[in-house]
PDB file of C-alpha atoms in Angstrom:
ATOM      1  CA  UNK A  16     112.688 128.091 121.532  1.00  0.00           C
ATOM      2  CA  UNK A  17     111.512 126.230 124.433  1.00  0.00           C
ATOM      3  CA  UNK A  18     112.045 122.654 124.058  1.00  0.00           C
ATOM      4  CA  UNK A  19     110.007 120.511 125.905  1.00  0.00           C
ATOM      5  CA  UNK A  20     110.348 118.454 129.235  1.00  0.00           C
ATOM      6  CA  UNK A  21     109.677 114.759 130.279  1.00  0.00           C
ATOM      7  CA  UNK A  22     108.514 113.828 133.281  1.00  0.00           C
ATOM      8  CA  UNK A  23     111.648 110.799 134.379  1.00  0.00           C
ATOM      9  CA  UNK A  24     108.751 108.845 134.799  1.00  0.00           C
ATOM     10  CA  UNK A  25     107.811 108.906 130.863  1.00  0.00           C
ATOM     11  CA  UNK A  26     104.452 109.233 129.618  1.00  0.00           C
ATOM     12  CA  UNK A  27     101.165 106.825 129.910  1.00  0.00           C
ATOM     13  CA  UNK A  28      99.896 105.114 126.187  1.00  0.00           C
ATOM     14  CA  UNK A  29      97.506 103.009 126.142  1.00  0.00           C
ATOM     15  CA  UNK A  30      94.870 102.114 123.335  1.00  0.00           C
ATOM     16  CA  UNK A  31      92.210  99.942 123.419  1.00  0.00           C
ATOM     17  CA  UNK A  32      91.492  99.052 118.870  1.00  0.00           C
ATOM     18  CA  UNK A  33      88.691  97.417 117.343  1.00  0.00           C
ATOM     19  CA  UNK A  34      88.716  96.091 113.259  1.00  0.00           C
ATOM     20  CA  UNK A  35      86.000  95.105 110.903  1.00  0.00           C
ATOM     21  CA  UNK A  36      86.525  93.694 107.844  1.00  0.00           C
ATOM     22  CA  UNK A  37      83.869  92.081 105.016  1.00  0.00           C
ATOM     23  CA  UNK A  38      85.990  91.532 102.328  1.00  0.00           C
ATOM     24  CA  UNK A  39      84.215  92.205  98.435  1.00  0.00           C
ATOM     25  CA  UNK A  40      82.476  89.745  97.080  1.00  0.00           C
ATOM     26  CA  UNK A  41      81.575  92.022  95.255  1.00  0.00           C
ATOM     27  CA  UNK A  42      81.060  94.560  97.916  1.00  0.00           C
ATOM     28  CA  UNK A  43      83.039  94.677 100.769  1.00  0.00           C
ATOM     29  CA  UNK A  44      83.552  97.325 104.112  1.00  0.00           C
ATOM     30  CA  UNK A  45      86.408  97.779 106.532  1.00  0.00           C
ATOM     31  CA  UNK A  46      86.682 100.038 109.639  1.00  0.00           C
ATOM     32  CA  UNK A  47      89.362  99.863 112.473  1.00  0.00           C
ATOM     33  CA  UNK A  48      89.443 102.192 115.766  1.00  0.00           C
ATOM     34  CA  UNK A  49      91.452 103.724 118.419  1.00  0.00           C
ATOM     35  CA  UNK A  50      90.927 104.961 121.764  1.00  0.00           C
ATOM     36  CA  UNK A  51      93.369 105.252 124.350  1.00  0.00           C
ATOM     37  CA  UNK A  52      95.710 108.030 125.283  1.00  0.00           C
ATOM     38  CA  UNK A  53      99.164 108.604 124.364  1.00  0.00           C
ATOM     39  CA  UNK A  54     101.706 110.842 124.109  1.00  0.00           C
ATOM     40  CA  UNK A  55     101.056 114.954 122.938  1.00  0.00           C
ATOM     41  CA  UNK A  56     102.553 118.129 123.164  1.00  0.00           C
ATOM     42  CA  UNK A  57     101.382 120.246 125.766  1.00  0.00           C
ATOM     43  CA  UNK A  58      99.293 123.828 124.340  1.00  0.00           C
ATOM     44  CA  UNK A  59     101.670 125.565 125.274  1.00  0.00           C
ATOM     45  CA  UNK A  60     104.925 124.236 124.104  1.00  0.00           C
ATOM     46  CA  UNK A  61     106.293 122.766 126.968  1.00  0.00           C
ATOM     47  CA  UNK A  62     106.015 119.370 128.435  1.00  0.00           C
ATOM     48  CA  UNK A  63     105.007 116.122 126.306  1.00  0.00           C
ATOM     49  CA  UNK A  64     102.485 114.197 128.290  1.00  0.00           C
ATOM     50  CA  UNK A  65      99.457 111.849 127.935  1.00  0.00           C
ATOM     51  CA  UNK A  66      96.745 112.945 126.372  1.00  0.00           C
ATOM     52  CA  UNK A  67      93.532 111.254 125.201  1.00  0.00           C
ATOM     53  CA  UNK A  68      93.454 110.293 121.467  1.00  0.00           C
ATOM     54  CA  UNK A  69      91.189 108.584 118.960  1.00  0.00           C
ATOM     55  CA  UNK A  70      91.092 107.901 115.238  1.00  0.00           C
ATOM     56  CA  UNK A  71      90.129 105.988 112.180  1.00  0.00           C
ATOM     57  CA  UNK A  72      88.466 104.931 109.088  1.00  0.00           C
ATOM     58  CA  UNK A  73      85.874 103.448 107.232  1.00  0.00           C
ATOM     59  CA  UNK A  74      85.931 102.069 103.932  1.00  0.00           C
ATOM     60  CA  UNK A  75      83.965 100.978 101.225  1.00  0.00           C
ATOM     61  CA  UNK A  76      85.086  98.820  98.455  1.00  0.00           C
ATOM     62  CA  UNK A  77      83.786  96.645  95.136  1.00  0.00           C
ATOM     63  CA  UNK A  78      85.245  93.664  93.691  1.00  0.00           C
ATOM     64  CA  UNK A  79      84.903  93.838  89.914  1.00  0.00           C
ATOM     65  CA  UNK A  80      86.300  90.845  87.471  1.00  0.00           C
ATOM     66  CA  UNK A  81      86.605  90.937  83.608  1.00  0.00           C
ATOM     67  CA  UNK A  82      88.605  88.720  81.865  1.00  0.00           C
ATOM     68  CA  UNK A  83      91.233  90.921  81.526  1.00  0.00           C
ATOM     69  CA  UNK A  84      91.631  92.880  85.622  1.00  0.00           C
ATOM     70  CA  UNK A  85      90.059  92.739  89.075  1.00  0.00           C
ATOM     71  CA  UNK A  86      89.314  95.743  89.719  1.00  0.00           C
ATOM     72  CA  UNK A  87      89.011  97.565  92.924  1.00  0.00           C
ATOM     73  CA  UNK A  88      86.693 100.607  93.304  1.00  0.00           C
ATOM     74  CA  UNK A  89      86.784 101.895  96.816  1.00  0.00           C
ATOM     75  CA  UNK A  90      85.653 104.755  98.969  1.00  0.00           C
ATOM     76  CA  UNK A  91      87.481 106.059 102.734  1.00  0.00           C
ATOM     77  CA  UNK A  92      87.056 108.929 105.042  1.00  0.00           C
ATOM     78  CA  UNK A  93      89.529 109.234 108.603  1.00  0.00           C
ATOM     79  CA  UNK A  94      89.264 110.978 111.533  1.00  0.00           C
ATOM     80  CA  UNK A  95      91.846 111.000 113.844  1.00  0.00           C
ATOM     81  CA  UNK A  96      92.493 113.374 116.827  1.00  0.00           C
ATOM     82  CA  UNK A  97      95.486 112.980 119.283  1.00  0.00           C
ATOM     83  CA  UNK A  98      99.673 113.257 119.517  1.00  0.00           C
ATOM     84  CA  UNK A  99     101.663 112.865 116.594  1.00  0.00           C
ATOM     85  CA  UNK A 100     103.380 110.154 118.139  1.00  0.00           C
ATOM     86  CA  UNK A 101     106.354 109.043 116.135  1.00  0.00           C
ATOM     87  CA  UNK A 102     106.133 112.664 115.398  1.00  0.00           C
ATOM     88  CA  UNK A 103     108.846 115.291 116.439  1.00  0.00           C
ATOM     89  CA  UNK A 104     107.897 116.130 120.205  1.00  0.00           C
ATOM     90  CA  UNK A 105     104.098 114.514 119.552  1.00  0.00           C
ATOM     91  CA  UNK A 106     102.143 117.762 118.080  1.00  0.00           C
ATOM     92  CA  UNK A 107      98.099 117.152 118.230  1.00  0.00           C
ATOM     93  CA  UNK A 108      97.142 116.663 115.373  1.00  0.00           C
ATOM     94  CA  UNK A 109      93.768 116.737 113.901  1.00  0.00           C
ATOM     95  CA  UNK A 110      93.534 114.360 110.743  1.00  0.00           C
ATOM     96  CA  UNK A 111      89.533 114.445 108.183  1.00  0.00           C
ATOM     97  CA  UNK A 112      89.992 113.187 104.786  1.00  0.00           C
ATOM     98  CA  UNK A 113      87.954 111.763 102.146  1.00  0.00           C
ATOM     99  CA  UNK A 114      90.013 109.603  99.661  1.00  0.00           C
ATOM    100  CA  UNK A 115      87.937 108.439  96.216  1.00  0.00           C
ATOM    101  CA  UNK A 116      90.092 105.563  94.544  1.00  0.00           C
ATOM    102  CA  UNK A 117      91.014 102.973  92.195  1.00  0.00           C
ATOM    103  CA  UNK A 118      93.164  99.164  92.261  1.00  0.00           C
ATOM    104  CA  UNK A 119      93.634  97.957  88.957  1.00  0.00           C
ATOM    105  CA  UNK A 120      96.055  94.342  89.203  1.00  0.00           C
ATOM    106  CA  UNK A 121      95.982  93.034  85.492  1.00  0.00           C
ATOM    107  CA  UNK A 122      97.946  90.285  86.420  1.00  0.00           C
ATOM    108  CA  UNK A 123      98.272  88.465  90.292  1.00  0.00           C
ATOM    109  CA  UNK A 124     101.435  89.755  91.075  1.00  0.00           C
ATOM    110  CA  UNK A 125     101.165  93.704  89.587  1.00  0.00           C
ATOM    111  CA  UNK A 126      98.795  96.242  91.469  1.00  0.00           C
ATOM    112  CA  UNK A 127      98.692  99.787  90.658  1.00  0.00           C
ATOM    113  CA  UNK A 128      96.470 102.100  92.700  1.00  0.00           C
ATOM    114  CA  UNK A 129      95.088 105.874  91.786  1.00  0.00           C
ATOM    115  CA  UNK A 130      93.425 107.645  94.566  1.00  0.00           C
ATOM    116  CA  UNK A 131      92.314 110.933  95.169  1.00  0.00           C
ATOM    117  CA  UNK A 132      92.235 112.738  98.210  1.00  0.00           C
ATOM    118  CA  UNK A 133      90.235 115.633  99.886  1.00  0.00           C
ATOM    119  CA  UNK A 134      91.745 117.309 103.090  1.00  0.00           C
ATOM    120  CA  UNK A 135      88.947 118.805 104.909  1.00  0.00           C
ATOM    121  CA  UNK A 136      90.561 118.916 107.992  1.00  0.00           C
ATOM    122  CA  UNK A 137      94.789 118.326 108.548  1.00  0.00           C
ATOM    123  CA  UNK A 138      97.439 119.806 111.345  1.00  0.00           C
ATOM    124  CA  UNK A 139     100.609 120.555 109.766  1.00  0.00           C
ATOM    125  CA  UNK A 140     103.439 119.139 112.457  1.00  0.00           C
ATOM    126  CA  UNK A 141     106.638 119.771 109.925  1.00  0.00           C
ATOM    127  CA  UNK A 142     106.927 123.466 111.551  1.00  0.00           C
ATOM    128  CA  UNK A 143     105.169 124.690 115.341  1.00  0.00           C
ATOM    129  CA  UNK A 144     103.412 126.253 115.579  1.00  0.00           C
ATOM    130  CA  UNK A 145     101.501 123.313 114.108  1.00  0.00           C
ATOM    131  CA  UNK A 146      98.795 125.219 111.882  1.00  0.00           C
ATOM    132  CA  UNK A 147      95.421 123.838 110.569  1.00  0.00           C
ATOM    133  CA  UNK A 148      95.709 123.243 106.465  1.00  0.00           C
ATOM    134  CA  UNK A 149      92.075 122.494 105.106  1.00  0.00           C
ATOM    135  CA  UNK A 150      90.628 122.438 101.790  1.00  0.00           C
ATOM    136  CA  UNK A 151      93.481 120.667  99.742  1.00  0.00           C
ATOM    137  CA  UNK A 152      93.607 117.983  97.763  1.00  0.00           C
ATOM    138  CA  UNK A 153      95.737 115.581  96.095  1.00  0.00           C
ATOM    139  CA  UNK A 154      96.516 113.158  93.425  1.00  0.00           C
ATOM    140  CA  UNK A 155      98.071 109.822  94.633  1.00  0.00           C
ATOM    141  CA  UNK A 156     100.036 107.367  92.131  1.00  0.00           C
ATOM    142  CA  UNK A 157     100.733 103.784  93.147  1.00  0.00           C
ATOM    143  CA  UNK A 158     102.780 100.194  91.540  1.00  0.00           C
ATOM    144  CA  UNK A 159     103.207  97.771  93.789  1.00  0.00           C
ATOM    145  CA  UNK A 160     105.522  93.992  92.761  1.00  0.00           C
ATOM    146  CA  UNK A 161     104.393  90.470  94.209  1.00  0.00           C
ATOM    147  CA  UNK A 162     107.943  88.681  94.273  1.00  0.00           C
TER     148      UNK A 162
END
């Protein structure tokens, strides 16, 4: 196997990001996007260089209050194209996914979230040659306690 090299001067890693939030009262909208350059494995897999990157997400949500709980149904689209900075050898990754879910809070200290994700495209960065995954689905469940 080839071990990628890194120049002695390091790799340029610079980004600029924009975030906008309209808190759900009852409708909410949230967006975050970033552009820049960061560490990325070269196409031939021999060195880590600085390449362009860009990505972020847009999310719409709704706050619904009932006598017993607060509900936050949401839909989120996210996209990223660039190096996976914290992945081994910073492989280039391409992600495009859509999430649909709902957060349910029966008490102020407890949140339950269920989320369905459809993956249009995602680079599998676990093992080279970093193939693309397309048309995958997953279901996520989360319980969060505040104390």
